[in-house]
């Protein structure tokens, strides 16, 4: 059983389109995250939800909107895609907000905007 | 400012030799430190963490890390490297950023193990 899954794995789309990435975790965790990994492999936190409540909302364009229908799911919707949005997007989860909680990552979604 | 530094972009080690991947941190309060590994085209996998207690922490795949408070370091080590250890390694520390506790990530170190 996959602990943290993301769909799709690859996403190729044109500038200006709107797309969504879905994430599900079956670990029973309370906290979920979205990260962006750029071409230099640098990781940047985008959002974090705890029990469906937004707790981290880093400085990302408001074209990015996360949605958490329940604590097992955290989806990412992106409007008006731009070339600079091309990256790998990772979903992750952790048991909670305890400082020592490790995060479990999904396999990533490689987004290519042409 | 709270930060994590991985001073080496790449580390090359011959198979069978010991390996060290360096990490230093700057954080206020007690540090909660983590190592993750990323294999090509995969998500990150948790390797080990330091919360409190023994300075030498053992983790997955034979890796260990040594917490050194005076040097603010948390270097990743393995006594005998395998070719399959070749991957990208990230160090992270839990820190306070913009009023929220979150993981602060290093830039990653590419580990290459040569047969």
mmCIF file with all atom_site columns, C-alpha atoms in Angstrom:
data_model
loop_
_atom_site.group_PDB
_atom_site.id
_atom_site.type_symbol
_atom_site.label_atom_id
_atom_site.label_alt_id
_atom_site.label_comp_id
_atom_site.label_asym_id
_atom_site.label_entity_id
_atom_site.label_seq_id
_atom_site.pdbx_PDB_ins_code
_atom_site.Cartn_x
_atom_site.Cartn_y
_atom_site.Cartn_z
_atom_site.occupancy
_atom_site.B_iso_or_equiv
_atom_site.pdbx_formal_charge
_atom_site.auth_seq_id
_atom_site.auth_comp_id
_atom_site.auth_asym_id
_atom_site.auth_atom_id
_atom_site.pdbx_PDB_model_num
ATOM 1   C CA . UNK A 1 1   ? 0.000   0.000  0.000   1.00 0.00 ? 1   UNK A CA 1
ATOM 2   C CA . UNK A 1 2   ? 1.301   3.403  -0.981  1.00 0.00 ? 2   UNK A CA 1
ATOM 3   C CA . UNK A 1 3   ? 1.495   5.651  2.075   1.00 0.00 ? 3   UNK A CA 1
ATOM 4   C CA . UNK A 1 4   ? 1.365   9.009  0.281   1.00 0.00 ? 4   UNK A CA 1
ATOM 5   C CA . UNK A 1 5   ? 0.162   9.004  -3.297  1.00 0.00 ? 5   UNK A CA 1
ATOM 6   C CA . UNK A 1 6   ? -0.075  11.757 -5.858  1.00 0.00 ? 6   UNK A CA 1
ATOM 7   C CA . UNK A 1 7   ? -1.787  11.989 -9.198  1.00 0.00 ? 7   UNK A CA 1
ATOM 8   C CA . UNK A 1 8   ? -0.800  12.573 -11.857 1.00 0.00 ? 8   UNK A CA 1
ATOM 9   C CA . UNK A 1 9   ? 2.879   11.655 -11.858 1.00 0.00 ? 9   UNK A CA 1
ATOM 10  C CA . UNK A 1 10  ? 3.549   13.757 -14.938 1.00 0.00 ? 10  UNK A CA 1
ATOM 11  C CA . UNK A 1 11  ? 1.655   16.799 -16.131 1.00 0.00 ? 11  UNK A CA 1
ATOM 12  C CA . UNK A 1 12  ? 2.462   18.617 -19.354 1.00 0.00 ? 12  UNK A CA 1
ATOM 13  C CA . UNK A 1 13  ? 0.346   21.623 -20.162 1.00 0.00 ? 13  UNK A CA 1
ATOM 14  C CA . UNK A 1 14  ? 0.390   24.970 -21.886 1.00 0.00 ? 14  UNK A CA 1
ATOM 15  C CA . UNK A 1 15  ? 0.726   28.413 -20.378 1.00 0.00 ? 15  UNK A CA 1
ATOM 16  C CA . UNK A 1 16  ? -2.545  29.865 -19.218 1.00 0.00 ? 16  UNK A CA 1
ATOM 17  C CA . UNK A 1 17  ? -4.192  26.550 -18.448 1.00 0.00 ? 17  UNK A CA 1
ATOM 18  C CA . UNK A 1 18  ? -5.592  25.510 -15.070 1.00 0.00 ? 18  UNK A CA 1
ATOM 19  C CA . UNK A 1 19  ? -4.551  22.198 -13.542 1.00 0.00 ? 19  UNK A CA 1
ATOM 20  C CA . UNK A 1 20  ? -4.913  20.241 -10.329 1.00 0.00 ? 20  UNK A CA 1
ATOM 21  C CA . UNK A 1 21  ? -2.718  17.771 -8.495  1.00 0.00 ? 21  UNK A CA 1
ATOM 22  C CA . UNK A 1 22  ? -4.249  15.376 -6.010  1.00 0.00 ? 22  UNK A CA 1
ATOM 23  C CA . UNK A 1 23  ? -2.674  13.915 -2.912  1.00 0.00 ? 23  UNK A CA 1
ATOM 24  C CA . UNK A 1 24  ? -3.889  11.230 -0.541  1.00 0.00 ? 24  UNK A CA 1
ATOM 25  C CA . UNK A 1 25  ? -2.293  9.683  2.520   1.00 0.00 ? 25  UNK A CA 1
ATOM 26  C CA . UNK A 1 26  ? -3.410  6.482  4.232   1.00 0.00 ? 26  UNK A CA 1
ATOM 27  C CA . UNK A 1 27  ? -1.194  6.869  7.292   1.00 0.00 ? 27  UNK A CA 1
ATOM 28  C CA . UNK A 1 28  ? -3.821  8.453  9.492   1.00 0.00 ? 28  UNK A CA 1
ATOM 29  C CA . UNK A 1 29  ? -1.723  11.605 9.782   1.00 0.00 ? 29  UNK A CA 1
ATOM 30  C CA . UNK A 1 30  ? -3.174  14.943 10.792  1.00 0.00 ? 30  UNK A CA 1
ATOM 31  C CA . UNK A 1 31  ? -0.803  17.221 8.884   1.00 0.00 ? 31  UNK A CA 1
ATOM 32  C CA . UNK A 1 32  ? -0.152  17.509 5.161   1.00 0.00 ? 32  UNK A CA 1
ATOM 33  C CA . UNK A 1 33  ? 2.153   19.676 3.078   1.00 0.00 ? 33  UNK A CA 1
ATOM 34  C CA . UNK A 1 34  ? 2.867   20.828 -0.442  1.00 0.00 ? 34  UNK A CA 1
ATOM 35  C CA . UNK A 1 35  ? 6.456   21.433 -1.509  1.00 0.00 ? 35  UNK A CA 1
ATOM 36  C CA . UNK A 1 36  ? 7.959   22.718 -4.729  1.00 0.00 ? 36  UNK A CA 1
ATOM 37  C CA . UNK A 1 37  ? 11.328  21.385 -5.880  1.00 0.00 ? 37  UNK A CA 1
ATOM 38  C CA . UNK A 1 38  ? 12.967  23.464 -8.555  1.00 0.00 ? 38  UNK A CA 1
ATOM 39  C CA . UNK A 1 39  ? 15.433  22.420 -11.229 1.00 0.00 ? 39  UNK A CA 1
ATOM 40  C CA . UNK A 1 40  ? 18.330  22.841 -8.787  1.00 0.00 ? 40  UNK A CA 1
ATOM 41  C CA . UNK A 1 41  ? 16.601  20.441 -6.382  1.00 0.00 ? 41  UNK A CA 1
ATOM 42  C CA . UNK A 1 42  ? 15.947  23.179 -3.843  1.00 0.00 ? 42  UNK A CA 1
ATOM 43  C CA . UNK A 1 43  ? 12.901  22.421 -1.680  1.00 0.00 ? 43  UNK A CA 1
ATOM 44  C CA . UNK A 1 44  ? 10.411  25.118 -0.776  1.00 0.00 ? 44  UNK A CA 1
ATOM 45  C CA . UNK A 1 45  ? 7.405   24.694 1.478   1.00 0.00 ? 45  UNK A CA 1
ATOM 46  C CA . UNK A 1 46  ? 4.254   26.076 -0.079  1.00 0.00 ? 46  UNK A CA 1
ATOM 47  C CA . UNK A 1 47  ? 1.393   25.119 2.205   1.00 0.00 ? 47  UNK A CA 1
ATOM 48  C CA . UNK A 1 48  ? 0.652   23.086 5.279   1.00 0.00 ? 48  UNK A CA 1
ATOM 49  C CA . UNK A 1 49  ? -2.679  21.880 6.620   1.00 0.00 ? 49  UNK A CA 1
ATOM 50  C CA . UNK A 1 50  ? -3.413  20.421 10.016  1.00 0.00 ? 50  UNK A CA 1
ATOM 51  C CA . UNK A 1 51  ? -6.769  18.675 10.408  1.00 0.00 ? 51  UNK A CA 1
ATOM 52  C CA . UNK A 1 52  ? -8.028  20.442 7.277   1.00 0.00 ? 52  UNK A CA 1
ATOM 53  C CA . UNK A 1 53  ? -6.986  23.842 8.589   1.00 0.00 ? 53  UNK A CA 1
ATOM 54  C CA . UNK A 1 54  ? -4.413  25.936 6.734   1.00 0.00 ? 54  UNK A CA 1
ATOM 55  C CA . UNK A 1 55  ? -1.458  26.655 9.016   1.00 0.00 ? 55  UNK A CA 1
ATOM 56  C CA . UNK A 1 56  ? 1.372   27.539 6.651   1.00 0.00 ? 56  UNK A CA 1
ATOM 57  C CA . UNK A 1 57  ? 0.840   29.658 3.588   1.00 0.00 ? 57  UNK A CA 1
ATOM 58  C CA . UNK A 1 58  ? 4.189   30.722 2.256   1.00 0.00 ? 58  UNK A CA 1
ATOM 59  C CA . UNK A 1 59  ? 4.683   33.494 -0.224  1.00 0.00 ? 59  UNK A CA 1
ATOM 60  C CA . UNK A 1 60  ? 3.385   31.812 -3.334  1.00 0.00 ? 60  UNK A CA 1
ATOM 61  C CA . UNK A 1 61  ? 1.283   33.406 -6.076  1.00 0.00 ? 61  UNK A CA 1
ATOM 62  C CA . UNK A 1 62  ? -2.417  33.349 -5.324  1.00 0.00 ? 62  UNK A CA 1
ATOM 63  C CA . UNK A 1 63  ? -2.812  31.340 -8.526  1.00 0.00 ? 63  UNK A CA 1
ATOM 64  C CA . UNK A 1 64  ? -1.983  28.393 -6.275  1.00 0.00 ? 64  UNK A CA 1
ATOM 65  C CA . UNK A 1 65  ? -4.856  27.277 -4.111  1.00 0.00 ? 65  UNK A CA 1
ATOM 66  C CA . UNK A 1 66  ? -4.764  24.245 -1.826  1.00 0.00 ? 66  UNK A CA 1
ATOM 67  C CA . UNK A 1 67  ? -7.891  22.429 -0.769  1.00 0.00 ? 67  UNK A CA 1
ATOM 68  C CA . UNK A 1 68  ? -8.270  19.828 1.934   1.00 0.00 ? 68  UNK A CA 1
ATOM 69  C CA . UNK A 1 69  ? -11.651 18.068 1.777   1.00 0.00 ? 69  UNK A CA 1
ATOM 70  C CA . UNK A 1 70  ? -10.633 15.834 4.680   1.00 0.00 ? 70  UNK A CA 1
ATOM 71  C CA . UNK A 1 71  ? -7.445  15.218 6.586   1.00 0.00 ? 71  UNK A CA 1
ATOM 72  C CA . UNK A 1 72  ? -6.405  12.377 4.290   1.00 0.00 ? 72  UNK A CA 1
ATOM 73  C CA . UNK A 1 73  ? -6.465  14.544 1.171   1.00 0.00 ? 73  UNK A CA 1
ATOM 74  C CA . UNK A 1 74  ? -4.731  17.733 0.133   1.00 0.00 ? 74  UNK A CA 1
ATOM 75  C CA . UNK A 1 75  ? -5.139  18.893 -3.431  1.00 0.00 ? 75  UNK A CA 1
ATOM 76  C CA . UNK A 1 76  ? -3.360  21.699 -5.225  1.00 0.00 ? 76  UNK A CA 1
ATOM 77  C CA . UNK A 1 77  ? -5.063  23.747 -7.904  1.00 0.00 ? 77  UNK A CA 1
ATOM 78  C CA . UNK A 1 78  ? -3.052  26.065 -10.109 1.00 0.00 ? 78  UNK A CA 1
ATOM 79  C CA . UNK A 1 79  ? -4.660  28.734 -12.257 1.00 0.00 ? 79  UNK A CA 1
ATOM 80  C CA . UNK A 1 80  ? -3.189  30.482 -15.284 1.00 0.00 ? 80  UNK A CA 1
ATOM 81  C CA . UNK A 1 81  ? -0.056  28.360 -15.401 1.00 0.00 ? 81  UNK A CA 1
ATOM 82  C CA . UNK A 1 82  ? 3.233   30.089 -16.183 1.00 0.00 ? 82  UNK A CA 1
ATOM 83  C CA . UNK A 1 83  ? 6.555   28.798 -17.461 1.00 0.00 ? 83  UNK A CA 1
ATOM 84  C CA . UNK A 1 84  ? 8.089   29.389 -14.036 1.00 0.00 ? 84  UNK A CA 1
ATOM 85  C CA . UNK A 1 85  ? 5.655   26.953 -12.462 1.00 0.00 ? 85  UNK A CA 1
ATOM 86  C CA . UNK A 1 86  ? 7.536   24.087 -14.092 1.00 0.00 ? 86  UNK A CA 1
ATOM 87  C CA . UNK A 1 87  ? 8.921   22.020 -11.226 1.00 0.00 ? 87  UNK A CA 1
ATOM 88  C CA . UNK A 1 88  ? 8.349   18.863 -9.256  1.00 0.00 ? 88  UNK A CA 1
ATOM 89  C CA . UNK A 1 89  ? 5.618   19.200 -6.649  1.00 0.00 ? 89  UNK A CA 1
ATOM 90  C CA . UNK A 1 90  ? 5.711   16.950 -3.613  1.00 0.00 ? 90  UNK A CA 1
ATOM 91  C CA . UNK A 1 91  ? 2.974   16.212 -1.172  1.00 0.00 ? 91  UNK A CA 1
ATOM 92  C CA . UNK A 1 92  ? 3.976   15.079 2.308   1.00 0.00 ? 92  UNK A CA 1
ATOM 93  C CA . UNK A 1 93  ? 2.324   14.181 5.576   1.00 0.00 ? 93  UNK A CA 1
ATOM 94  C CA . UNK A 1 94  ? 3.325   13.924 9.209   1.00 0.00 ? 94  UNK A CA 1
ATOM 95  C CA . UNK A 1 95  ? 1.565   12.577 12.303  1.00 0.00 ? 95  UNK A CA 1
ATOM 96  C CA . UNK A 1 96  ? 1.005   16.059 13.660  1.00 0.00 ? 96  UNK A CA 1
ATOM 97  C CA . UNK A 1 97  ? 2.706   19.299 14.501  1.00 0.00 ? 97  UNK A CA 1
ATOM 98  C CA . UNK A 1 98  ? 5.150   17.928 17.060  1.00 0.00 ? 98  UNK A CA 1
ATOM 99  C CA . UNK A 1 99  ? 8.583   19.295 16.324  1.00 0.00 ? 99  UNK A CA 1
ATOM 100 C CA . UNK A 1 100 ? 10.062  15.821 16.140  1.00 0.00 ? 100 UNK A CA 1
ATOM 101 C CA . UNK A 1 101 ? 7.554   14.419 13.644  1.00 0.00 ? 101 UNK A CA 1
ATOM 102 C CA . UNK A 1 102 ? 9.171   13.263 10.443  1.00 0.00 ? 102 UNK A CA 1
ATOM 103 C CA . UNK A 1 103 ? 7.466   13.813 7.126   1.00 0.00 ? 103 UNK A CA 1
ATOM 104 C CA . UNK A 1 104 ? 6.515   11.161 4.603   1.00 0.00 ? 104 UNK A CA 1
ATOM 105 C CA . UNK A 1 105 ? 6.671   12.197 0.988   1.00 0.00 ? 105 UNK A CA 1
ATOM 106 C CA . UNK A 1 106 ? 4.730   11.224 -2.081  1.00 0.00 ? 106 UNK A CA 1
ATOM 107 C CA . UNK A 1 107 ? 6.485   10.297 -5.338  1.00 0.00 ? 107 UNK A CA 1
ATOM 108 C CA . UNK A 1 108 ? 6.102   13.773 -6.794  1.00 0.00 ? 108 UNK A CA 1
ATOM 109 C CA . UNK A 1 109 ? 4.326   15.320 -9.767  1.00 0.00 ? 109 UNK A CA 1
ATOM 110 C CA . UNK A 1 110 ? 6.544   16.670 -12.496 1.00 0.00 ? 110 UNK A CA 1
ATOM 111 C CA . UNK A 1 111 ? 4.802   19.686 -13.992 1.00 0.00 ? 111 UNK A CA 1
ATOM 112 C CA . UNK A 1 112 ? 6.028   20.995 -17.316 1.00 0.00 ? 112 UNK A CA 1
ATOM 113 C CA . UNK A 1 113 ? 4.516   24.181 -18.653 1.00 0.00 ? 113 UNK A CA 1
ATOM 114 C CA . UNK A 1 114 ? 5.162   24.901 -22.332 1.00 0.00 ? 114 UNK A CA 1
ATOM 115 C CA . UNK B 2 1   ? 18.324  33.805 11.161  1.00 0.00 ? 1   UNK B CA 1
ATOM 116 C CA . UNK B 2 2   ? 17.486  30.130 11.205  1.00 0.00 ? 2   UNK B CA 1
ATOM 117 C CA . UNK B 2 3   ? 19.204  28.122 8.541   1.00 0.00 ? 3   UNK B CA 1
ATOM 118 C CA . UNK B 2 4   ? 20.757  24.870 7.445   1.00 0.00 ? 4   UNK B CA 1
ATOM 119 C CA . UNK B 2 5   ? 23.954  24.616 5.472   1.00 0.00 ? 5   UNK B CA 1
ATOM 120 C CA . UNK B 2 6   ? 25.219  21.660 3.510   1.00 0.00 ? 6   UNK B CA 1
ATOM 121 C CA . UNK B 2 7   ? 28.631  22.929 2.469   1.00 0.00 ? 7   UNK B CA 1
ATOM 122 C CA . UNK B 2 8   ? 29.299  20.303 -0.191  1.00 0.00 ? 8   UNK B CA 1
ATOM 123 C CA . UNK B 2 9   ? 27.281  20.167 -3.395  1.00 0.00 ? 9   UNK B CA 1
ATOM 124 C CA . UNK B 2 10  ? 28.729  16.746 -4.139  1.00 0.00 ? 10  UNK B CA 1
ATOM 125 C CA . UNK B 2 11  ? 30.633  14.069 -2.253  1.00 0.00 ? 11  UNK B CA 1
ATOM 126 C CA . UNK B 2 12  ? 32.497  11.286 -4.045  1.00 0.00 ? 12  UNK B CA 1
ATOM 127 C CA . UNK B 2 13  ? 33.403  8.108  -2.177  1.00 0.00 ? 13  UNK B CA 1
ATOM 128 C CA . UNK B 2 14  ? 34.747  4.759  -3.277  1.00 0.00 ? 14  UNK B CA 1
ATOM 129 C CA . UNK B 2 15  ? 32.591  1.755  -2.500  1.00 0.00 ? 15  UNK B CA 1
ATOM 130 C CA . UNK B 2 16  ? 33.513  0.202  0.819   1.00 0.00 ? 16  UNK B CA 1
ATOM 131 C CA . UNK B 2 17  ? 34.990  3.410  2.223   1.00 0.00 ? 17  UNK B CA 1
ATOM 132 C CA . UNK B 2 18  ? 33.366  5.388  5.017   1.00 0.00 ? 18  UNK B CA 1
ATOM 133 C CA . UNK B 2 19  ? 31.278  8.347  3.987   1.00 0.00 ? 19  UNK B CA 1
ATOM 134 C CA . UNK B 2 20  ? 30.360  11.639 5.648   1.00 0.00 ? 20  UNK B CA 1
ATOM 135 C CA . UNK B 2 21  ? 27.833  14.180 4.432   1.00 0.00 ? 21  UNK B CA 1
ATOM 136 C CA . UNK B 2 22  ? 28.090  17.435 6.344   1.00 0.00 ? 22  UNK B CA 1
ATOM 137 C CA . UNK B 2 23  ? 25.354  19.581 7.800   1.00 0.00 ? 23  UNK B CA 1
ATOM 138 C CA . UNK B 2 24  ? 25.476  22.607 10.062  1.00 0.00 ? 24  UNK B CA 1
ATOM 139 C CA . UNK B 2 25  ? 22.517  24.520 11.416  1.00 0.00 ? 25  UNK B CA 1
ATOM 140 C CA . UNK B 2 26  ? 21.508  27.717 13.101  1.00 0.00 ? 26  UNK B CA 1
ATOM 141 C CA . UNK B 2 27  ? 18.290  27.689 15.104  1.00 0.00 ? 27  UNK B CA 1
ATOM 142 C CA . UNK B 2 28  ? 17.061  29.204 18.314  1.00 0.00 ? 28  UNK B CA 1
ATOM 143 C CA . UNK B 2 29  ? 16.029  26.813 21.037  1.00 0.00 ? 29  UNK B CA 1
ATOM 144 C CA . UNK B 2 30  ? 16.458  23.048 20.987  1.00 0.00 ? 30  UNK B CA 1
ATOM 145 C CA . UNK B 2 31  ? 17.243  21.733 17.526  1.00 0.00 ? 31  UNK B CA 1
ATOM 146 C CA . UNK B 2 32  ? 15.163  18.983 15.953  1.00 0.00 ? 32  UNK B CA 1
ATOM 147 C CA . UNK B 2 33  ? 17.300  17.641 13.126  1.00 0.00 ? 33  UNK B CA 1
ATOM 148 C CA . UNK B 2 34  ? 16.500  15.333 10.241  1.00 0.00 ? 34  UNK B CA 1
ATOM 149 C CA . UNK B 2 35  ? 18.151  13.609 7.312   1.00 0.00 ? 35  UNK B CA 1
ATOM 150 C CA . UNK B 2 36  ? 16.272  12.597 4.182   1.00 0.00 ? 36  UNK B CA 1
ATOM 151 C CA . UNK B 2 37  ? 17.406  10.820 1.030   1.00 0.00 ? 37  UNK B CA 1
ATOM 152 C CA . UNK B 2 38  ? 16.065  11.301 -2.482  1.00 0.00 ? 38  UNK B CA 1
ATOM 153 C CA . UNK B 2 39  ? 16.770  8.697  -5.131  1.00 0.00 ? 39  UNK B CA 1
ATOM 154 C CA . UNK B 2 40  ? 16.456  9.781  -8.785  1.00 0.00 ? 40  UNK B CA 1
ATOM 155 C CA . UNK B 2 41  ? 12.871  10.491 -9.813  1.00 0.00 ? 41  UNK B CA 1
ATOM 156 C CA . UNK B 2 42  ? 11.568  9.587  -6.361  1.00 0.00 ? 42  UNK B CA 1
ATOM 157 C CA . UNK B 2 43  ? 10.160  11.389 -3.367  1.00 0.00 ? 43  UNK B CA 1
ATOM 158 C CA . UNK B 2 44  ? 12.188  12.060 -0.258  1.00 0.00 ? 44  UNK B CA 1
ATOM 159 C CA . UNK B 2 45  ? 12.570  9.279  2.284   1.00 0.00 ? 45  UNK B CA 1
ATOM 160 C CA . UNK B 2 46  ? 13.162  9.838  5.977   1.00 0.00 ? 46  UNK B CA 1
ATOM 161 C CA . UNK B 2 47  ? 16.498  8.418  7.181   1.00 0.00 ? 47  UNK B CA 1
ATOM 162 C CA . UNK B 2 48  ? 16.898  9.489  10.801  1.00 0.00 ? 48  UNK B CA 1
ATOM 163 C CA . UNK B 2 49  ? 16.327  12.267 13.275  1.00 0.00 ? 49  UNK B CA 1
ATOM 164 C CA . UNK B 2 50  ? 17.716  13.780 16.442  1.00 0.00 ? 50  UNK B CA 1
ATOM 165 C CA . UNK B 2 51  ? 15.306  15.043 19.070  1.00 0.00 ? 51  UNK B CA 1
ATOM 166 C CA . UNK B 2 52  ? 17.100  14.506 22.348  1.00 0.00 ? 52  UNK B CA 1
ATOM 167 C CA . UNK B 2 53  ? 19.274  11.948 24.076  1.00 0.00 ? 53  UNK B CA 1
ATOM 168 C CA . UNK B 2 54  ? 22.291  10.186 22.600  1.00 0.00 ? 54  UNK B CA 1
ATOM 169 C CA . UNK B 2 55  ? 24.313  12.300 20.242  1.00 0.00 ? 55  UNK B CA 1
ATOM 170 C CA . UNK B 2 56  ? 24.788  9.354  17.878  1.00 0.00 ? 56  UNK B CA 1
ATOM 171 C CA . UNK B 2 57  ? 21.565  8.521  16.092  1.00 0.00 ? 57  UNK B CA 1
ATOM 172 C CA . UNK B 2 58  ? 21.116  5.375  14.031  1.00 0.00 ? 58  UNK B CA 1
ATOM 173 C CA . UNK B 2 59  ? 18.780  5.261  11.059  1.00 0.00 ? 59  UNK B CA 1
ATOM 174 C CA . UNK B 2 60  ? 17.787  3.348  7.967   1.00 0.00 ? 60  UNK B CA 1
ATOM 175 C CA . UNK B 2 61  ? 20.123  1.573  5.528   1.00 0.00 ? 61  UNK B CA 1
ATOM 176 C CA . UNK B 2 62  ? 23.035  1.550  8.005   1.00 0.00 ? 62  UNK B CA 1
ATOM 177 C CA . UNK B 2 63  ? 23.275  5.334  8.214   1.00 0.00 ? 63  UNK B CA 1
ATOM 178 C CA . UNK B 2 64  ? 23.967  7.214  11.408  1.00 0.00 ? 64  UNK B CA 1
ATOM 179 C CA . UNK B 2 65  ? 24.396  10.846 12.319  1.00 0.00 ? 65  UNK B CA 1
ATOM 180 C CA . UNK B 2 66  ? 26.274  12.599 15.057  1.00 0.00 ? 66  UNK B CA 1
ATOM 181 C CA . UNK B 2 67  ? 24.786  15.605 16.787  1.00 0.00 ? 67  UNK B CA 1
ATOM 182 C CA . UNK B 2 68  ? 27.393  18.079 17.986  1.00 0.00 ? 68  UNK B CA 1
ATOM 183 C CA . UNK B 2 69  ? 25.885  20.952 19.921  1.00 0.00 ? 69  UNK B CA 1
ATOM 184 C CA . UNK B 2 70  ? 29.064  22.991 20.280  1.00 0.00 ? 70  UNK B CA 1
ATOM 185 C CA . UNK B 2 71  ? 29.762  22.849 16.558  1.00 0.00 ? 71  UNK B CA 1
ATOM 186 C CA . UNK B 2 72  ? 26.040  23.049 15.643  1.00 0.00 ? 72  UNK B CA 1
ATOM 187 C CA . UNK B 2 73  ? 26.527  20.143 13.287  1.00 0.00 ? 73  UNK B CA 1
ATOM 188 C CA . UNK B 2 74  ? 24.633  17.007 12.408  1.00 0.00 ? 74  UNK B CA 1
ATOM 189 C CA . UNK B 2 75  ? 26.836  15.086 9.975   1.00 0.00 ? 75  UNK B CA 1
ATOM 190 C CA . UNK B 2 76  ? 25.522  11.953 8.270   1.00 0.00 ? 76  UNK B CA 1
ATOM 191 C CA . UNK B 2 77  ? 27.839  8.954  8.270   1.00 0.00 ? 77  UNK B CA 1
ATOM 192 C CA . UNK B 2 78  ? 28.104  5.386  7.117   1.00 0.00 ? 78  UNK B CA 1
ATOM 193 C CA . UNK B 2 79  ? 31.032  3.064  7.854   1.00 0.00 ? 79  UNK B CA 1
ATOM 194 C CA . UNK B 2 80  ? 31.075  1.348  4.461   1.00 0.00 ? 80  UNK B CA 1
ATOM 195 C CA . UNK B 2 81  ? 29.497  2.936  1.395   1.00 0.00 ? 81  UNK B CA 1
ATOM 196 C CA . UNK B 2 82  ? 27.489  1.008  -1.193  1.00 0.00 ? 82  UNK B CA 1
ATOM 197 C CA . UNK B 2 83  ? 26.957  1.982  -4.815  1.00 0.00 ? 83  UNK B CA 1
ATOM 198 C CA . UNK B 2 84  ? 23.235  1.952  -4.038  1.00 0.00 ? 84  UNK B CA 1
ATOM 199 C CA . UNK B 2 85  ? 23.764  4.783  -1.530  1.00 0.00 ? 85  UNK B CA 1
ATOM 200 C CA . UNK B 2 86  ? 24.269  7.149  -4.463  1.00 0.00 ? 86  UNK B CA 1
ATOM 201 C CA . UNK B 2 87  ? 21.494  9.713  -4.123  1.00 0.00 ? 87  UNK B CA 1
ATOM 202 C CA . UNK B 2 88  ? 20.688  13.259 -3.042  1.00 0.00 ? 88  UNK B CA 1
ATOM 203 C CA . UNK B 2 89  ? 20.764  13.826 0.712   1.00 0.00 ? 89  UNK B CA 1
ATOM 204 C CA . UNK B 2 90  ? 18.948  16.603 2.515   1.00 0.00 ? 90  UNK B CA 1
ATOM 205 C CA . UNK B 2 91  ? 19.493  17.854 6.028   1.00 0.00 ? 91  UNK B CA 1
ATOM 206 C CA . UNK B 2 92  ? 16.649  19.736 7.723   1.00 0.00 ? 92  UNK B CA 1
ATOM 207 C CA . UNK B 2 93  ? 15.999  21.421 11.047  1.00 0.00 ? 93  UNK B CA 1
ATOM 208 C CA . UNK B 2 94  ? 12.691  22.361 12.624  1.00 0.00 ? 94  UNK B CA 1
ATOM 209 C CA . UNK B 2 95  ? 12.694  26.112 13.070  1.00 0.00 ? 95  UNK B CA 1
ATOM 210 C CA . UNK B 2 96  ? 10.424  29.091 13.461  1.00 0.00 ? 96  UNK B CA 1
ATOM 211 C CA . UNK B 2 97  ? 9.777   30.883 10.192  1.00 0.00 ? 97  UNK B CA 1
ATOM 212 C CA . UNK B 2 98  ? 7.129   33.552 9.776   1.00 0.00 ? 98  UNK B CA 1
ATOM 213 C CA . UNK B 2 99  ? 5.489   32.615 13.083  1.00 0.00 ? 99  UNK B CA 1
ATOM 214 C CA . UNK B 2 100 ? 5.179   28.968 12.104  1.00 0.00 ? 100 UNK B CA 1
ATOM 215 C CA . UNK B 2 101 ? 7.319   25.992 12.973  1.00 0.00 ? 101 UNK B CA 1
ATOM 216 C CA . UNK B 2 102 ? 8.396   24.269 9.808   1.00 0.00 ? 102 UNK B CA 1
ATOM 217 C CA . UNK B 2 103 ? 11.266  22.302 8.387   1.00 0.00 ? 103 UNK B CA 1
ATOM 218 C CA . UNK B 2 104 ? 14.121  24.435 7.137   1.00 0.00 ? 104 UNK B CA 1
ATOM 219 C CA . UNK B 2 105 ? 15.897  22.524 4.400   1.00 0.00 ? 105 UNK B CA 1
ATOM 220 C CA . UNK B 2 106 ? 19.483  22.435 3.270   1.00 0.00 ? 106 UNK B CA 1
ATOM 221 C CA . UNK B 2 107 ? 20.258  22.683 -0.416  1.00 0.00 ? 107 UNK B CA 1
ATOM 222 C CA . UNK B 2 108 ? 21.094  19.000 -0.673  1.00 0.00 ? 108 UNK B CA 1
ATOM 223 C CA . UNK B 2 109 ? 24.318  17.069 -1.229  1.00 0.00 ? 109 UNK B CA 1
ATOM 224 C CA . UNK B 2 110 ? 24.720  14.688 -4.119  1.00 0.00 ? 110 UNK B CA 1
ATOM 225 C CA . UNK B 2 111 ? 26.484  11.539 -2.948  1.00 0.00 ? 111 UNK B CA 1
ATOM 226 C CA . UNK B 2 112 ? 28.241  9.494  -5.610  1.00 0.00 ? 112 UNK B CA 1
ATOM 227 C CA . UNK B 2 113 ? 29.625  6.101  -4.675  1.00 0.00 ? 113 UNK B CA 1
ATOM 228 C CA . UNK B 2 114 ? 32.047  4.706  -7.240  1.00 0.00 ? 114 UNK B CA 1
ATOM 229 C CA . UNK B 2 115 ? 32.562  0.956  -7.628  1.00 0.00 ? 115 UNK B CA 1
#
